[in-house]
XYZ file of N, CA and C in Angstrom:
495
model
N 138.507 122.834 145.321
C 137.559 121.845 145.859
C 137.978 121.398 147.087
N 136.933 121.002 147.922
C 137.327 120.522 149.335
C 137.541 118.961 149.207
N 138.664 118.628 149.880
C 139.094 117.112 149.973
C 139.087 116.679 151.248
N 138.684 115.533 151.575
C 138.781 114.945 153.001
C 138.858 113.447 152.824
N 139.639 112.786 153.591
C 140.029 111.514 153.415
C 139.269 110.519 154.350
N 139.094 109.313 154.073
C 138.876 108.337 154.894
C 140.021 107.237 154.844
N 140.688 106.917 156.047
C 141.616 105.979 155.772
C 141.418 104.941 156.965
N 142.383 104.037 157.018
C 142.394 102.882 157.859
C 143.022 101.570 157.316
N 143.128 100.577 158.167
C 143.739 99.329 157.692
C 142.684 98.543 156.969
N 143.010 97.517 156.364
C 142.146 96.627 155.566
C 141.072 96.032 156.629
N 139.961 95.949 156.138
C 138.758 95.424 156.874
C 138.296 96.418 158.045
N 138.815 97.705 157.909
C 138.355 98.610 159.056
C 136.951 99.203 158.786
N 136.441 99.022 157.584
C 135.186 99.566 157.353
C 135.191 100.841 156.395
N 136.291 101.114 155.727
C 136.498 102.376 154.913
C 135.369 102.528 153.933
N 135.225 101.421 153.084
C 134.412 101.448 151.996
C 132.915 101.732 152.406
N 132.520 100.991 153.367
C 131.173 100.971 153.905
C 130.936 102.422 154.469
N 131.903 102.929 155.168
C 131.852 104.348 155.775
C 131.679 105.463 154.592
N 132.616 105.294 153.570
C 132.529 106.205 152.394
C 131.087 106.053 151.807
N 130.606 104.932 151.568
C 129.209 104.790 150.903
C 128.235 105.389 151.760
N 128.250 105.312 153.102
C 127.165 105.907 154.023
C 127.328 107.457 153.906
N 128.739 107.889 153.873
C 128.815 109.339 153.965
C 128.250 109.899 152.604
N 128.611 109.289 151.469
C 128.244 109.875 150.303
C 126.676 109.977 150.330
N 126.089 108.909 150.666
C 124.449 108.933 150.850
C 124.052 109.936 151.733
N 124.622 110.264 152.926
C 124.224 111.232 153.820
C 124.369 112.681 153.370
N 125.689 112.840 152.764
C 126.101 114.285 152.403
C 125.325 114.651 151.045
N 125.091 113.781 150.214
C 124.248 114.061 148.954
C 122.769 114.427 149.349
N 122.336 113.591 150.334
C 121.020 113.783 150.759
C 120.778 115.210 151.305
N 121.867 115.993 151.685
C 121.823 117.292 152.215
C 121.939 118.366 151.125
N 122.077 117.764 149.958
C 122.101 118.800 148.874
C 123.427 119.046 148.271
N 124.494 118.494 148.910
C 125.850 118.745 148.481
C 126.301 117.701 147.379
N 127.048 118.198 146.482
C 127.703 117.174 145.334
C 128.950 116.694 145.856
N 129.085 115.320 145.693
C 130.200 114.612 146.126
C 130.808 113.715 145.127
N 132.160 113.575 145.098
C 132.776 112.622 144.195
C 133.632 111.811 145.074
N 134.048 110.839 144.649
C 135.059 109.955 145.405
C 136.241 109.585 144.525
N 137.298 109.104 145.304
C 138.563 108.638 144.680
C 138.920 107.417 145.667
N 139.236 106.179 145.082
C 139.428 105.119 145.843
C 140.726 104.732 145.384
N 141.742 104.470 146.284
C 143.155 103.865 146.032
C 143.055 102.359 146.033
N 143.668 101.880 144.958
C 143.798 100.386 145.107
C 145.313 100.093 145.183
N 145.633 99.183 146.075
C 147.068 98.825 146.194
C 147.453 97.640 145.346
N 146.535 97.210 144.462
C 146.927 96.157 143.686
C 146.351 96.312 142.290
N 146.725 95.496 141.500
C 146.121 95.661 139.976
C 144.762 95.415 140.003
N 144.046 96.273 139.276
C 142.567 95.887 139.237
C 142.173 96.165 137.867
N 141.089 95.504 137.333
C 140.555 95.841 136.020
C 139.009 96.182 136.175
N 138.529 97.121 135.411
C 137.216 97.447 135.333
C 136.749 96.987 134.148
N 137.468 96.402 133.321
C 137.021 95.912 132.021
C 137.006 94.356 132.035
N 136.306 93.654 130.974
C 136.337 92.405 130.962
C 136.838 91.710 129.661
N 137.518 90.686 129.765
C 138.000 89.954 128.443
C 137.082 89.775 127.438
N 137.361 90.180 126.145
C 136.413 89.786 125.076
C 135.590 91.088 124.789
N 135.373 91.975 125.710
C 134.577 93.159 125.382
C 135.345 94.080 124.507
N 134.615 94.927 123.617
C 135.291 95.716 122.732
C 136.397 96.622 123.287
N 136.051 97.249 124.502
C 136.751 98.184 125.115
C 138.122 97.523 125.662
N 138.077 96.239 126.180
C 139.123 95.447 126.718
C 140.060 95.149 125.446
N 139.328 94.807 124.357
C 140.253 94.583 123.190
C 140.956 95.802 122.644
N 140.304 97.070 122.677
C 140.997 98.228 122.376
C 142.217 98.466 123.146
N 141.926 98.281 124.598
C 143.080 98.556 125.489
C 144.271 97.690 125.370
N 143.861 96.207 125.262
C 145.014 95.286 125.118
C 145.671 95.394 123.833
N 145.030 95.920 122.784
C 145.754 96.243 121.604
C 146.769 97.426 121.633
N 146.668 98.186 122.622
C 147.793 99.342 122.927
C 147.274 100.582 123.134
N 145.895 100.868 123.014
C 145.298 102.173 123.247
C 145.728 102.766 124.630
N 146.220 104.001 124.612
C 146.642 104.672 125.803
C 145.381 104.834 126.689
N 144.303 105.481 126.149
C 143.031 105.711 126.761
C 141.937 104.987 126.087
N 140.862 104.564 126.768
C 139.726 103.997 126.088
C 138.564 104.632 126.878
N 137.590 105.232 126.081
C 136.411 105.901 126.662
C 135.225 105.041 126.108
N 134.424 104.728 127.189
C 133.191 104.007 126.948
C 132.106 105.019 127.188
N 131.180 105.049 126.324
C 129.992 105.992 126.600
C 128.672 105.354 126.190
N 127.650 105.888 126.872
C 126.139 105.561 126.678
C 125.438 106.588 127.248
N 123.933 106.415 127.048
C 123.179 107.492 127.403
C 123.067 107.589 128.959
N 123.649 106.573 129.652
C 123.395 106.588 131.016
C 124.750 107.043 131.850
N 126.012 106.708 131.162
C 127.245 107.099 131.791
C 128.380 107.059 130.758
N 129.538 107.609 131.253
C 130.624 107.443 130.343
C 131.866 107.142 131.404
N 132.773 106.406 130.806
C 133.981 106.009 131.760
C 135.265 106.139 130.822
N 136.329 106.569 131.495
C 137.612 106.773 130.802
C 138.581 105.925 131.425
N 139.177 105.037 130.842
C 140.308 104.178 131.245
C 141.558 104.708 130.689
N 142.635 104.753 131.611
C 143.911 105.291 131.159
C 144.807 104.237 131.515
N 145.543 103.640 130.567
C 146.630 102.749 130.951
C 148.049 103.276 131.109
N 148.586 103.104 132.278
C 149.882 103.761 132.494
C 151.018 103.170 131.650
N 151.029 101.885 131.402
C 151.962 101.256 130.478
C 153.410 101.463 130.846
N 153.634 101.344 132.203
C 154.870 101.425 132.771
C 155.203 102.716 133.332
N 154.458 103.814 133.013
C 154.627 105.050 133.721
C 154.434 104.932 135.240
N 154.923 105.997 135.945
C 154.682 105.991 137.349
C 153.269 106.214 137.677
N 152.846 105.802 138.868
C 151.397 105.977 139.319
C 151.347 107.532 139.560
N 150.202 108.081 139.026
C 150.071 109.604 139.195
C 149.752 109.925 140.633
N 150.164 111.167 141.150
C 149.928 111.458 142.418
C 148.424 111.743 142.647
N 148.011 111.828 143.883
C 146.585 112.137 144.193
C 146.239 113.516 143.516
N 147.130 114.577 143.658
C 146.961 115.853 143.144
C 146.579 115.672 141.577
N 147.494 115.019 140.912
C 147.338 114.750 139.528
C 146.011 114.096 139.071
N 145.629 113.179 139.883
C 144.316 112.627 139.518
C 143.025 113.522 139.866
N 143.293 114.410 141.011
C 142.070 115.287 141.295
C 141.828 116.191 140.135
N 142.944 116.482 139.260
C 142.747 117.464 138.335
C 141.840 116.972 137.097
N 141.596 115.700 137.186
C 140.731 115.057 136.212
C 139.220 115.182 136.620
N 138.916 115.444 137.865
C 137.526 115.495 138.349
C 136.838 116.987 138.116
N 135.632 116.757 137.866
C 134.853 118.034 137.725
C 134.639 118.718 139.132
N 134.497 120.013 139.163
C 134.257 120.744 140.556
C 132.905 120.125 141.140
N 133.130 119.795 142.505
C 132.060 119.347 143.352
C 132.282 120.064 144.703
N 131.272 119.888 145.508
C 131.293 120.461 146.964
C 132.364 119.718 147.707
N 132.577 118.531 147.545
C 133.461 117.656 148.556
C 133.766 116.417 147.779
N 135.090 116.249 147.775
C 135.722 114.956 147.298
C 136.161 114.089 148.399
N 135.646 112.917 148.475
C 136.089 111.937 149.598
C 137.049 111.094 149.124
N 138.120 110.971 149.726
C 139.347 110.142 149.263
C 139.312 108.814 150.151
N 139.333 107.666 149.600
C 139.418 106.537 150.489
C 140.760 105.898 150.126
N 141.544 105.553 151.278
C 142.866 105.246 151.174
C 143.748 106.299 151.167
N 145.047 106.335 150.387
C 145.980 107.266 150.303
C 146.343 107.875 151.718
N 146.622 106.771 152.510
C 146.921 107.125 153.891
C 148.240 107.957 154.195
N 149.164 107.870 153.231
C 150.313 108.670 153.356
C 150.379 110.026 152.795
N 149.215 110.372 152.169
C 149.149 111.720 151.526
C 148.768 112.690 152.809
N 148.893 113.976 152.514
C 148.843 114.989 153.621
C 147.423 115.590 153.761
N 146.451 115.225 153.091
C 145.162 115.772 153.292
C 144.661 115.368 154.655
N 143.548 116.193 155.159
C 142.947 115.662 156.399
C 142.132 114.505 156.255
N 142.078 113.651 157.338
C 141.408 112.210 157.204
C 140.722 112.019 158.481
N 139.698 111.183 158.368
C 139.128 110.272 159.514
C 139.671 108.867 159.304
N 140.045 108.437 160.404
C 140.496 107.033 160.392
C 139.351 106.124 160.844
N 139.007 105.116 160.023
C 138.065 104.059 160.242
C 138.854 103.013 161.021
N 138.267 102.550 162.203
C 138.895 101.593 162.943
C 137.878 100.638 163.462
N 138.171 99.338 163.368
C 137.325 98.200 164.028
C 138.314 97.564 164.923
N 137.951 97.354 166.118
C 138.654 96.695 167.176
C 139.008 95.308 166.763
N 137.999 94.580 166.139
C 138.264 93.189 165.795
C 139.363 92.897 164.882
N 139.895 94.063 164.016
C 140.951 93.719 163.311
C 142.335 93.462 163.967
N 142.358 94.139 165.237
C 143.546 94.094 165.987
C 144.678 94.932 165.426
N 144.380 95.862 164.619
C 145.530 96.850 164.127
C 145.440 97.919 164.957
N 146.843 98.290 164.995
C 147.057 99.665 165.785
C 146.333 100.959 165.219
N 146.178 101.881 165.824
C 145.507 103.090 165.286
C 146.558 103.914 164.484
N 146.290 104.326 163.404
C 147.145 105.097 162.623
C 147.408 106.446 163.163
N 146.194 106.989 163.769
C 146.118 108.370 164.416
C 147.135 108.677 165.365
N 147.610 107.638 166.059
C 148.704 107.883 167.104
C 150.008 108.280 166.549
N 150.147 108.064 165.288
C 151.485 108.387 164.536
C 151.337 109.476 163.427
N 150.019 109.865 163.090
C 149.801 110.621 161.818
C 148.991 111.817 162.223
N 149.601 112.998 162.023
C 148.939 114.331 162.308
C 147.763 114.667 161.367
N 147.787 114.003 160.184
C 146.729 114.354 159.279
C 145.368 113.759 159.583
N 145.350 112.938 160.615
C 143.980 112.156 161.006
C 143.492 113.136 162.013
N 142.180 113.698 161.812
C 141.666 114.644 162.601
C 140.613 114.053 163.496
N 140.158 112.774 163.235
C 139.185 112.243 164.076
C 139.427 110.578 163.822
N 138.962 109.791 164.910
C 138.929 108.381 164.566
C 137.436 107.953 164.573
N 136.907 107.083 163.869
C 135.525 106.585 163.732
C 135.759 105.225 164.098
N 135.307 104.718 165.337
C 135.541 103.454 165.817
C 134.471 102.749 166.349
N 134.455 101.357 166.402
C 133.362 100.759 167.070
C 133.809 100.406 168.504
N 134.893 100.896 168.912
C 135.464 100.830 170.392
C 135.676 102.227 170.907
N 136.255 102.251 172.106
C 136.620 103.507 172.717
C 138.007 103.650 172.944
N 138.753 103.805 171.974
C 140.279 103.960 172.153
C 140.675 105.058 172.970
N 141.666 104.961 173.879
C 142.072 106.071 174.689
C 143.457 106.539 174.262
N 143.814 107.711 174.901
C 145.226 108.282 174.688
C 145.401 108.942 173.310
N 144.333 109.328 172.667
C 144.274 109.980 171.415
C 144.122 111.601 171.651
N 144.835 112.315 170.668
C 144.688 113.677 170.726
C 143.593 114.279 169.768
N 142.827 113.332 169.278
C 141.735 113.619 168.316
C 140.426 113.183 168.893
N 139.259 113.699 168.356
C 137.933 113.095 168.737
C 137.925 111.691 168.318
N 137.053 111.001 169.074
C 136.701 109.553 168.622
C 135.184 109.592 168.391
N 134.838 109.199 167.376
C 133.404 109.211 166.707
C 132.846 107.789 166.741
N 131.566 107.601 166.907
C 131.131 106.234 166.766
C 131.067 105.923 165.234
N 131.664 104.827 164.945
C 131.738 104.335 163.558
C 130.361 104.070 162.977
N 129.350 103.801 163.752
C 128.119 103.656 163.181
C 127.169 104.909 163.042
N 127.667 105.977 163.683
C 126.909 107.137 163.545
C 127.351 108.055 162.310
N 126.761 107.629 161.167
C 127.178 108.307 160.034
C 126.924 109.938 160.014
N 125.755 110.199 160.513
C 125.469 111.633 160.643
C 126.510 112.466 161.409
N 126.912 111.895 162.530
C 128.051 112.655 163.364
C 129.240 112.804 162.550
N 129.673 111.638 161.935
C 130.866 111.677 161.046
C 130.769 112.617 159.991
N 129.737 112.745 159.403
C 129.291 113.659 158.126
C 129.447 115.090 158.729
N 128.738 115.278 159.866
C 128.764 116.509 160.491
C 130.316 117.204 160.737
N 131.025 116.108 161.270
C 132.421 116.426 161.558
C 133.161 116.969 160.304
N 133.120 116.141 159.386
C 133.789 116.304 158.059
C 133.280 117.712 157.415
N 131.992 117.846 157.324
C 131.469 119.064 156.766
C 131.833 120.341 157.461
N 132.037 120.208 158.857
C 132.387 121.381 159.695
C 133.823 121.541 159.465
N 134.582 120.527 159.233
C 136.119 120.666 158.969
C 136.310 121.306 157.574
N 135.604 121.026 156.548
C 135.747 121.720 155.219
C 134.927 123.073 154.910
N 134.325 123.359 156.144
C 133.588 124.754 155.935
C 132.289 124.706 155.281
N 131.634 123.463 155.257
C 130.321 123.294 154.553
C 129.114 123.312 155.691
N 129.580 123.339 156.806
C 128.565 123.325 157.911
C 128.654 124.596 158.807
């Protein structure tokens, strides 16, 4: 499977960019899955719901299923966080997997950058970043700078990088 990342600092526009890229790339007929890294504890379940009760009772995995979708939750219960490669093994084959976050992993990435955040560019120090998508025109980079608001151009860049264009 082809894997490509979108990385950047908090409030740089990563989630919005991934959402727009999924829309653009699937509209071209490609299948896409996503993986989002969260640096904090999160919960997709709600107290009082049956699945929450199963999980808090000690179930290692809880699967919810309906005629519209299914979801599998896996409690680590103190085990180490799985690597990105281990997580990818759980996904069904698709044309492209877009990874949001995982900035320290070694897959190819586009860095989302908004000048208003005042954060330095990760690309200056990270050779896995193949382009910067920005709302400004940063200089001194050894990678292309793409317009953060030009989803089509960013999608074209990624699809060419992974050999789908």
